[in-house]
Each structure stands twice: as C-alpha cells, then as structure tokens.
Short mmCIF file of C-alpha atoms in Angstrom, two decimals:
data_model
loop_
_atom_site.label_atom_id
_atom_site.label_comp_id
_atom_site.label_asym_id
_atom_site.label_seq_id
_atom_site.Cartn_x
_atom_site.Cartn_y
_atom_site.Cartn_z
CA MET A 173 21.77 -9.17 -10.43
CA PRO A 174 25.15 -10.67 -11.29
CA PRO A 175 25.16 -13.48 -8.65
CA LEU A 176 22.17 -15.19 -10.11
CA THR A 177 21.84 -17.56 -13.11
CA LEU A 178 18.83 -17.22 -15.49
CA ASP A 179 17.60 -20.48 -14.08
CA ASP A 180 17.93 -19.15 -10.47
CA LEU A 181 15.91 -16.28 -11.51
CA GLY A 182 13.25 -18.21 -13.07
CA VAL A 183 13.74 -16.57 -16.53
CA LEU A 184 14.95 -19.71 -18.22
CA ARG A 185 11.72 -21.49 -19.06
CA GLU A 186 12.70 -24.33 -21.38
CA VAL A 187 15.81 -25.90 -23.26
CA THR A 188 15.44 -28.34 -26.05
CA VAL A 189 18.22 -30.05 -28.02
CA SER A 190 16.89 -31.62 -31.38
CA ALA A 191 18.20 -34.55 -32.90
CA ASP A 192 20.35 -32.31 -35.50
CA GLY A 193 22.03 -30.75 -32.48
CA SER A 194 20.25 -27.39 -32.68
CA VAL A 195 19.12 -25.80 -29.34
CA LEU A 196 15.91 -23.89 -28.63
CA VAL A 197 15.77 -21.81 -25.50
CA ILE A 198 12.66 -20.30 -24.06
CA ILE A 199 13.06 -17.38 -21.74
CA THR A 200 10.52 -15.02 -20.14
CA PRO A 201 11.32 -11.45 -19.11
CA THR A 202 10.71 -10.11 -15.53
CA TYR A 203 8.93 -7.23 -17.07
CA SER A 204 7.65 -6.39 -20.52
CA GLY A 205 10.44 -4.26 -21.96
CA CYS A 206 12.97 -5.33 -19.50
CA PRO A 207 16.24 -3.68 -20.50
CA ALA A 208 18.17 -6.83 -19.64
CA MET A 209 16.64 -9.11 -22.08
CA ALA A 210 19.16 -8.23 -24.97
CA THR A 211 21.97 -9.24 -22.58
CA MET A 212 20.29 -12.21 -21.53
CA ARG A 213 19.86 -13.55 -25.00
CA ASP A 214 23.31 -12.66 -25.89
CA ASP A 215 24.88 -14.41 -23.06
CA LEU A 216 22.82 -17.50 -23.48
CA GLU A 217 23.75 -17.67 -27.38
CA HIS A 218 27.40 -16.90 -26.53
CA LYS A 219 27.66 -19.73 -23.96
CA LEU A 220 25.85 -22.26 -26.15
CA LEU A 221 28.15 -21.42 -29.14
CA GLU A 222 31.09 -21.50 -26.77
CA HIS A 223 30.07 -25.17 -25.76
CA GLY A 224 29.75 -26.47 -29.29
CA TYR A 225 26.00 -25.71 -30.19
CA ASP A 226 26.27 -24.29 -33.67
CA HIS A 227 22.51 -23.55 -34.13
CA VAL A 228 21.02 -21.75 -31.35
CA HIS A 229 17.54 -20.22 -31.30
CA ILE A 230 16.30 -18.05 -28.34
CA ARG A 231 12.55 -17.28 -28.05
CA THR A 232 10.71 -15.16 -25.74
CA ARG A 233 7.46 -16.43 -24.03
CA LEU A 234 5.34 -13.82 -22.33
CA SER A 235 2.58 -16.01 -21.16
CA PRO A 236 2.39 -16.94 -18.34
CA ALA A 237 3.85 -13.75 -17.35
CA TRP A 238 7.04 -14.06 -15.02
CA SER A 239 6.44 -14.04 -11.24
CA SER A 240 8.99 -13.44 -8.65
CA ASP A 241 7.71 -16.79 -7.11
CA TRP A 242 9.66 -18.47 -9.80
CA ILE A 243 13.00 -17.37 -8.21
CA SER A 244 14.52 -20.44 -6.98
CA THR A 245 15.37 -21.24 -3.33
CA GLU A 246 19.13 -21.11 -4.34
CA GLY A 247 18.42 -17.73 -6.17
CA ARG A 248 16.85 -16.30 -3.14
CA ARG A 249 19.95 -17.28 -1.08
CA LYS A 250 22.34 -15.76 -3.60
CA LEU A 251 20.20 -12.38 -3.62
CA SER A 252 20.41 -12.34 0.13
CA ALA A 253 24.00 -13.12 0.20
CA ALA A 254 24.57 -10.30 -2.31
CA GLY A 255 22.69 -7.75 0.01
CA TYR A 256 19.37 -7.70 -1.76
CA SER A 257 16.17 -7.77 0.07
CA VAL A 258 14.34 -10.92 -1.38
CA PRO A 259 10.67 -10.77 -2.42
CA GLY A 260 7.84 -12.16 -0.46
CA PRO A 261 5.06 -13.99 -2.11
CA ALA A 262 3.66 -12.52 -5.27
CA PRO A 263 0.30 -11.01 -5.34
CA GLN A 264 -2.44 -13.46 -6.20
CA ARG A 265 -4.25 -12.23 -9.47
CA THR A 266 -7.68 -13.32 -10.53
CA ALA A 267 -8.76 -13.69 -14.03
CA GLY A 268 -9.99 -10.73 -15.72
CA PRO A 269 -8.96 -6.89 -15.76
CA VAL A 270 -5.77 -6.08 -13.69
CA PRO A 271 -6.64 -3.01 -11.58
CA LEU A 272 -4.45 0.27 -12.15
CA THR A 273 -2.90 1.50 -8.91
CA LEU A 274 -0.78 4.48 -8.95
CA THR A 275 0.85 3.99 -5.67
CA PRO A 276 3.18 1.41 -4.29
CA ARG A 277 1.72 -1.61 -2.39
CA PRO A 278 2.74 -1.29 1.29
CA ARG A 279 5.39 -3.64 2.18
CA THR A 280 7.27 -4.51 5.32
CA ILE A 281 10.72 -4.93 4.31
CA ASN A 282 13.55 -5.93 6.63
CA CYS A 283 17.05 -4.55 6.01
CA PRO A 284 19.38 -7.17 4.36
CA GLN A 285 22.41 -5.65 6.19
CA CYS A 286 21.14 -5.48 10.03
CA GLY A 287 17.70 -7.25 9.75
CA SER A 288 15.80 -4.27 11.16
CA PRO A 289 12.16 -3.65 9.73
CA ASN A 290 12.68 -0.03 10.46
CA THR A 291 13.08 0.70 6.65
CA VAL A 292 11.99 3.41 4.39
CA LEU A 293 11.07 3.36 0.60
CA HIS A 294 13.28 5.68 -1.20
CA SER A 295 12.13 5.03 -4.74
CA GLU A 296 9.78 2.50 -6.17
CA PHE A 297 12.11 1.96 -9.11
CA GLY A 298 15.73 1.24 -8.76
CA ALA A 299 18.43 0.53 -11.42
CA THR A 300 15.92 -1.78 -13.09
CA LEU A 301 11.99 -1.99 -12.86
CA CYS A 302 11.97 -5.15 -10.84
CA LYS A 303 13.79 -3.49 -7.98
CA ALA A 304 12.83 -0.71 -5.43
CA GLN A 305 15.11 1.37 -3.49
CA TYR A 306 14.99 1.30 0.42
CA ARG A 307 16.99 2.81 3.24
CA CYS A 308 17.36 1.30 6.68
CA SER A 309 16.52 3.91 9.32
CA ASP A 310 18.77 2.06 12.01
CA CYS A 311 22.04 1.30 10.28
CA LEU A 312 21.25 3.87 7.54
CA GLU A 313 22.50 1.70 4.69
CA PRO A 314 20.60 1.90 1.19
CA PHE A 315 19.59 -1.37 -0.34
CA ASP A 316 17.66 -2.80 -3.23
CA HIS A 317 14.54 -4.81 -2.73
CA VAL A 318 13.40 -7.27 -5.61
CA LYS A 319 9.93 -6.53 -5.94
CA GLU A 320 6.91 -9.18 -5.52
CA ILE A 321 5.50 -9.43 -8.99
#
C-alpha cells in the first residue's frame, strides 16, 4: 500500500531516541508472517541512517496484535484516494480461545470507484493477506478491500 506511511497504517508503535543518539523503533505486523515486514524494517533502517542516526534497532512487538482500527484517519483517506475499500470496525474479541471459522465473514462493501454496494467477493486473499479482492457488479471494476482485523 504505497501511499501510506507506517504511522498511517498503525504499524509504527514506538520510537525512542536514547541519550547516545541510538534509535529504538517498535513495529507490529498486520499479520503474523506478513511478507512486507522485511521491507518495512529495511526502509525504516535506511531512512534513519540517511538522517544521521548511526545506531538503529528495530524490534517487532506481537502483543497486542495489530488491528485495522489502528489505521489513522489520514491513512483511511489515503487508502480511499488510492482506490482501496477501507475497513470498517474490527471485530470485537473476548478473552479466551479464538474460534476457527473456515468461511469469510459476510461484509457489505461499497465500490471505491462508483460507490455501489453491489459488489462481489472474488477472493478472500489478495496480493497480501490483509486484503481481499472484490469486483463491482455495476461498474465492473475490480478493487482491493483492506480487511477488518
């Protein structure tokens, strides 16, 4: 999702600069095993080194798990402007075991191109696990929906 920063996406959790000038960055993946994490880490390290921070440490924090609710208002605006369908509220979970469901949750998704709710799920998984592929039955455009997690 190129138009978003890691802060927009809610992946950037904490940045601490110590007295000696070293930087500690905490990030949380959108999914366990997210294939973009290596790129995110490399981009963060490169930018910080480019801006004069010689000692950069990037750590991954898995708890609490990332939620699509962490996407900022600006991030949602950028997603929409780029043609993505933005997520609704994340499902509320209670403590204890997470139920295993083998079918996608039913969603009412409006087409980001024409606004029609007449859309069809094409694939629960898009180019990344955090997106599903839909098609609008009115304008016939395919689009990605960022899932509620």
